[in-house]
Amino acid sequence: MTKFIIAIIASVFVVSCGEHSDHSDHGDHHNHSTTNNHVVELVQTVDGWTLEMIPPDADYVVGANEFQFKLIDPDGPVDATEFDVEGWMPAHGHGTAVPTTVETTGEGEYTATVTFNMGGAWEVQVNADGKEFVFNVMVPM
Ligand SMILES: [Cu+2]
């Protein structure tokens, strides 16, 4: 007997920005990285500084989300004097209700807790000594 194994790889990118479908059921709940597949450049370079954003292992949630960041320049890790992280929802023109906390763990590494207060398309904006990075994230409704 010969078995044929057919692998179907479906890449589905659903972009529903600006549209608010109000599903109250949670039948489509995934444990892993549904939203993290909405990638998005997780590594960005601005003026010679490269910032990598490491999102939480699980899906983004309405509530607290922990992000890790690694900042380097051509010489290695950069400990910025100022490392500011903000959540911003462009469609509605608002930030987070709860201020974002940032911890510098040294060696160019930072941890930020961003508390999204609603589902939808958000930006995680990072200002590292005046260099501005923007990462797009999709928080499930
Ligand atoms: Cu909003």
PDB file of C-alpha atoms and ligand atoms in Angstrom:
ATOM      1  CA  MET A   1       0.000   0.000   0.000  1.00  0.00           C
ATOM      2  CA  THR A   2       1.155   3.447  -0.784  1.00  0.00           C
ATOM      3  CA  LYS A   3       0.102   6.233   1.314  1.00  0.00           C
ATOM      4  CA  PHE A   4      -0.151   9.678  -0.002  1.00  0.00           C
ATOM      5  CA  ILE A   5       0.272  12.359   2.460  1.00  0.00           C
ATOM      6  CA  ILE A   6      -0.976  15.652   1.374  1.00  0.00           C
ATOM      7  CA  ALA A   7       0.157  18.573   3.306  1.00  0.00           C
ATOM      8  CA  ILE A   8      -1.791  21.676   2.872  1.00  0.00           C
ATOM      9  CA  ILE A   9      -0.153  24.757   4.083  1.00  0.00           C
ATOM     10  CA  ALA A  10      -2.554  27.559   4.276  1.00  0.00           C
ATOM     11  CA  SER A  11      -1.232  30.970   4.789  1.00  0.00           C
ATOM     12  CA  VAL A  12      -4.122  33.123   5.710  1.00  0.00           C
ATOM     13  CA  PHE A  13      -3.625  36.732   6.322  1.00  0.00           C
ATOM     14  CA  VAL A  14      -6.724  38.437   7.484  1.00  0.00           C
ATOM     15  CA  VAL A  15      -6.450  42.121   7.798  1.00  0.00           C
ATOM     16  CA  SER A  16      -9.486  43.632   9.368  1.00  0.00           C
ATOM     17  CA  CYS A  17      -8.229  47.029  10.268  1.00  0.00           C
ATOM     18  CA  GLY A  18     -10.890  49.649  10.638  1.00  0.00           C
ATOM     19  CA  GLU A  19     -13.556  47.030  10.907  1.00  0.00           C
ATOM     20  CA  HIS A  20     -15.000  46.074  14.210  1.00  0.00           C
ATOM     21  CA  SER A  21     -16.793  42.786  14.079  1.00  0.00           C
ATOM     22  CA  ASP A  22     -18.269  42.207  17.461  1.00  0.00           C
ATOM     23  CA  HIS A  23     -17.971  38.488  18.009  1.00  0.00           C
ATOM     24  CA  SER A  24     -18.787  37.684  21.568  1.00  0.00           C
ATOM     25  CA  ASP A  25     -18.005  33.990  21.302  1.00  0.00           C
ATOM     26  CA  HIS A  26     -14.498  32.649  21.704  1.00  0.00           C
ATOM     27  CA  GLY A  27     -14.816  29.592  19.514  1.00  0.00           C
ATOM     28  CA  ASP A  28     -11.724  30.511  17.594  1.00  0.00           C
ATOM     29  CA  HIS A  29      -9.329  30.465  20.468  1.00  0.00           C
ATOM     30  CA  HIS A  30      -5.763  29.411  19.773  1.00  0.00           C
ATOM     31  CA  ASN A  31      -3.077  28.854  22.313  1.00  0.00           C
ATOM     32  CA  HIS A  32      -0.238  29.891  20.121  1.00  0.00           C
ATOM     33  CA  SER A  33       0.874  32.749  18.028  1.00  0.00           C
ATOM     34  CA  THR A  34      -2.182  33.459  15.886  1.00  0.00           C
ATOM     35  CA  THR A  35      -1.566  37.111  16.271  1.00  0.00           C
ATOM     36  CA  ASN A  36       2.172  36.702  16.269  1.00  0.00           C
ATOM     37  CA  ASN A  37       1.850  35.363  12.750  1.00  0.00           C
ATOM     38  CA  HIS A  38       0.656  38.774  11.711  1.00  0.00           C
ATOM     39  CA  VAL A  39       4.311  39.535  11.428  1.00  0.00           C
ATOM     40  CA  VAL A  40       5.354  42.370  10.941  1.00  0.00           C
ATOM     41  CA  GLU A  41       9.005  43.173  11.036  1.00  0.00           C
ATOM     42  CA  LEU A  42      10.239  42.074  14.415  1.00  0.00           C
ATOM     43  CA  VAL A  43      13.697  43.391  13.667  1.00  0.00           C
ATOM     44  CA  GLN A  44      14.114  46.970  12.596  1.00  0.00           C
ATOM     45  CA  THR A  45      17.108  49.183  11.999  1.00  0.00           C
ATOM     46  CA  VAL A  46      17.031  52.954  12.425  1.00  0.00           C
ATOM     47  CA  ASP A  47      20.174  55.062  11.999  1.00  0.00           C
ATOM     48  CA  GLY A  48      22.456  52.081  12.614  1.00  0.00           C
ATOM     49  CA  TRP A  49      20.673  50.857  15.716  1.00  0.00           C
ATOM     50  CA  THR A  50      18.903  47.528  15.352  1.00  0.00           C
ATOM     51  CA  LEU A  51      16.019  46.669  17.636  1.00  0.00           C
ATOM     52  CA  GLU A  52      14.540  43.199  17.895  1.00  0.00           C
ATOM     53  CA  MET A  53      11.161  42.761  19.539  1.00  0.00           C
ATOM     54  CA  ILE A  54      10.411  39.385  21.103  1.00  0.00           C
ATOM     55  CA  PRO A  55       6.652  39.088  21.631  1.00  0.00           C
ATOM     56  CA  PRO A  56       5.018  36.990  24.341  1.00  0.00           C
ATOM     57  CA  ASP A  57       4.892  33.231  23.671  1.00  0.00           C
ATOM     58  CA  ALA A  58       1.113  33.198  23.813  1.00  0.00           C
ATOM     59  CA  ASP A  59      -1.343  35.300  21.862  1.00  0.00           C
ATOM     60  CA  TYR A  60      -1.614  38.922  22.666  1.00  0.00           C
ATOM     61  CA  VAL A  61      -4.355  39.609  25.163  1.00  0.00           C
ATOM     62  CA  VAL A  62      -6.505  42.491  26.225  1.00  0.00           C
ATOM     63  CA  GLY A  63      -4.579  43.181  29.415  1.00  0.00           C
ATOM     64  CA  ALA A  64      -0.901  42.959  30.258  1.00  0.00           C
ATOM     65  CA  ASN A  65       1.537  41.671  27.596  1.00  0.00           C
ATOM     66  CA  GLU A  66       5.239  41.259  28.195  1.00  0.00           C
ATOM     67  CA  PHE A  67       7.614  42.159  25.392  1.00  0.00           C
ATOM     68  CA  GLN A  68      11.355  41.763  25.339  1.00  0.00           C
ATOM     69  CA  PHE A  69      13.671  43.920  23.289  1.00  0.00           C
ATOM     70  CA  LYS A  70      17.272  43.623  22.203  1.00  0.00           C
ATOM     71  CA  LEU A  71      19.068  46.728  21.026  1.00  0.00           C
ATOM     72  CA  ILE A  72      22.387  46.553  19.209  1.00  0.00           C
ATOM     73  CA  ASP A  73      24.619  48.673  17.038  1.00  0.00           C
ATOM     74  CA  PRO A  74      27.505  47.437  14.885  1.00  0.00           C
ATOM     75  CA  ASP A  75      29.698  47.289  18.033  1.00  0.00           C
ATOM     76  CA  GLY A  76      27.279  45.202  20.093  1.00  0.00           C
ATOM     77  CA  PRO A  77      24.577  45.705  22.727  1.00  0.00           C
ATOM     78  CA  VAL A  78      23.379  49.248  23.406  1.00  0.00           C
ATOM     79  CA  ASP A  79      22.210  50.435  26.782  1.00  0.00           C
ATOM     80  CA  ALA A  80      20.160  53.451  25.801  1.00  0.00           C
ATOM     81  CA  THR A  81      19.870  56.348  28.223  1.00  0.00           C
ATOM     82  CA  GLU A  82      16.193  56.574  27.383  1.00  0.00           C
ATOM     83  CA  PHE A  83      14.160  53.555  26.338  1.00  0.00           C
ATOM     84  CA  ASP A  84      10.503  54.419  26.154  1.00  0.00           C
ATOM     85  CA  VAL A  85       7.724  52.042  25.066  1.00  0.00           C
ATOM     86  CA  GLU A  86       4.128  53.023  24.341  1.00  0.00           C
ATOM     87  CA  GLY A  87       1.053  51.226  23.066  1.00  0.00           C
ATOM     88  CA  TRP A  88      -0.914  53.232  20.497  1.00  0.00           C
ATOM     89  CA  MET A  89      -4.125  52.403  18.643  1.00  0.00           C
ATOM     90  CA  PRO A  90      -4.028  54.392  15.393  1.00  0.00           C
ATOM     91  CA  ALA A  91      -7.617  53.667  14.326  1.00  0.00           C
ATOM     92  CA  HIS A  92      -8.991  55.215  17.490  1.00  0.00           C
ATOM     93  CA  GLY A  93      -6.239  57.666  18.318  1.00  0.00           C
ATOM     94  CA  HIS A  94      -5.627  56.502  21.844  1.00  0.00           C
ATOM     95  CA  GLY A  95      -2.907  54.944  23.904  1.00  0.00           C
ATOM     96  CA  THR A  96      -3.132  52.554  26.795  1.00  0.00           C
ATOM     97  CA  ALA A  97      -5.074  53.431  29.934  1.00  0.00           C
ATOM     98  CA  VAL A  98      -2.407  51.794  32.071  1.00  0.00           C
ATOM     99  CA  PRO A  99       1.089  53.253  31.612  1.00  0.00           C
ATOM    100  CA  THR A 100       3.652  50.917  30.052  1.00  0.00           C
ATOM    101  CA  THR A 101       6.426  49.839  32.365  1.00  0.00           C
ATOM    102  CA  VAL A 102       9.956  49.277  31.103  1.00  0.00           C
ATOM    103  CA  GLU A 103      12.773  47.492  32.846  1.00  0.00           C
ATOM    104  CA  THR A 104      16.336  47.631  31.632  1.00  0.00           C
ATOM    105  CA  THR A 105      17.982  44.316  32.275  1.00  0.00           C
ATOM    106  CA  GLY A 106      21.378  45.338  30.898  1.00  0.00           C
ATOM    107  CA  GLU A 107      23.427  44.186  27.906  1.00  0.00           C
ATOM    108  CA  GLY A 108      21.054  46.015  25.580  1.00  0.00           C
ATOM    109  CA  GLU A 109      18.044  44.056  26.822  1.00  0.00           C
ATOM    110  CA  TYR A 110      14.771  45.534  27.967  1.00  0.00           C
ATOM    111  CA  THR A 111      11.447  44.185  29.158  1.00  0.00           C
ATOM    112  CA  ALA A 112       8.218  46.124  28.729  1.00  0.00           C
ATOM    113  CA  THR A 113       4.728  45.367  29.952  1.00  0.00           C
ATOM    114  CA  VAL A 114       2.146  46.884  27.620  1.00  0.00           C
ATOM    115  CA  THR A 115      -1.463  46.795  28.779  1.00  0.00           C
ATOM    116  CA  PHE A 116      -3.758  46.863  25.744  1.00  0.00           C
ATOM    117  CA  ASN A 117      -7.204  47.919  26.840  1.00  0.00           C
ATOM    118  CA  MET A 118      -9.093  46.618  23.790  1.00  0.00           C
ATOM    119  CA  GLY A 119      -8.731  44.224  20.872  1.00  0.00           C
ATOM    120  CA  GLY A 120      -7.697  45.389  17.423  1.00  0.00           C
ATOM    121  CA  ALA A 121      -4.657  46.787  15.644  1.00  0.00           C
ATOM    122  CA  TRP A 122      -2.096  48.397  17.901  1.00  0.00           C
ATOM    123  CA  GLU A 123       1.341  49.847  17.489  1.00  0.00           C
ATOM    124  CA  VAL A 124       4.123  49.220  19.954  1.00  0.00           C
ATOM    125  CA  GLN A 125       6.192  52.368  19.674  1.00  0.00           C
ATOM    126  CA  VAL A 126       9.724  52.418  20.992  1.00  0.00           C
ATOM    127  CA  ASN A 127      11.871  55.497  21.450  1.00  0.00           C
ATOM    128  CA  ALA A 128      15.511  54.644  22.129  1.00  0.00           C
ATOM    129  CA  ASP A 129      17.490  57.854  22.616  1.00  0.00           C
ATOM    130  CA  GLY A 130      15.460  59.580  19.920  1.00  0.00           C
ATOM    131  CA  LYS A 131      15.446  56.701  17.450  1.00  0.00           C
ATOM    132  CA  GLU A 132      11.851  55.651  16.853  1.00  0.00           C
ATOM    133  CA  PHE A 133      10.734  52.119  16.075  1.00  0.00           C
ATOM    134  CA  VAL A 134       7.143  51.020  15.423  1.00  0.00           C
ATOM    135  CA  PHE A 135       5.920  47.421  15.584  1.00  0.00           C
ATOM    136  CA  ASN A 136       2.395  46.464  14.534  1.00  0.00           C
ATOM    137  CA  VAL A 137       0.524  43.942  16.623  1.00  0.00           C
ATOM    138  CA  MET A 138      -2.977  42.531  16.308  1.00  0.00           C
ATOM    139  CA  VAL A 139      -4.786  41.930  19.568  1.00  0.00           C
ATOM    140  CA  PRO A 140      -7.684  39.461  19.259  1.00  0.00           C
ATOM    141  CA  MET A 141     -11.119  40.920  19.904  1.00  0.00           C
TER     142      MET A 141
HETATM  143 CU    CU B   1      -9.368  51.538  20.474  1.00  0.00          CU
END
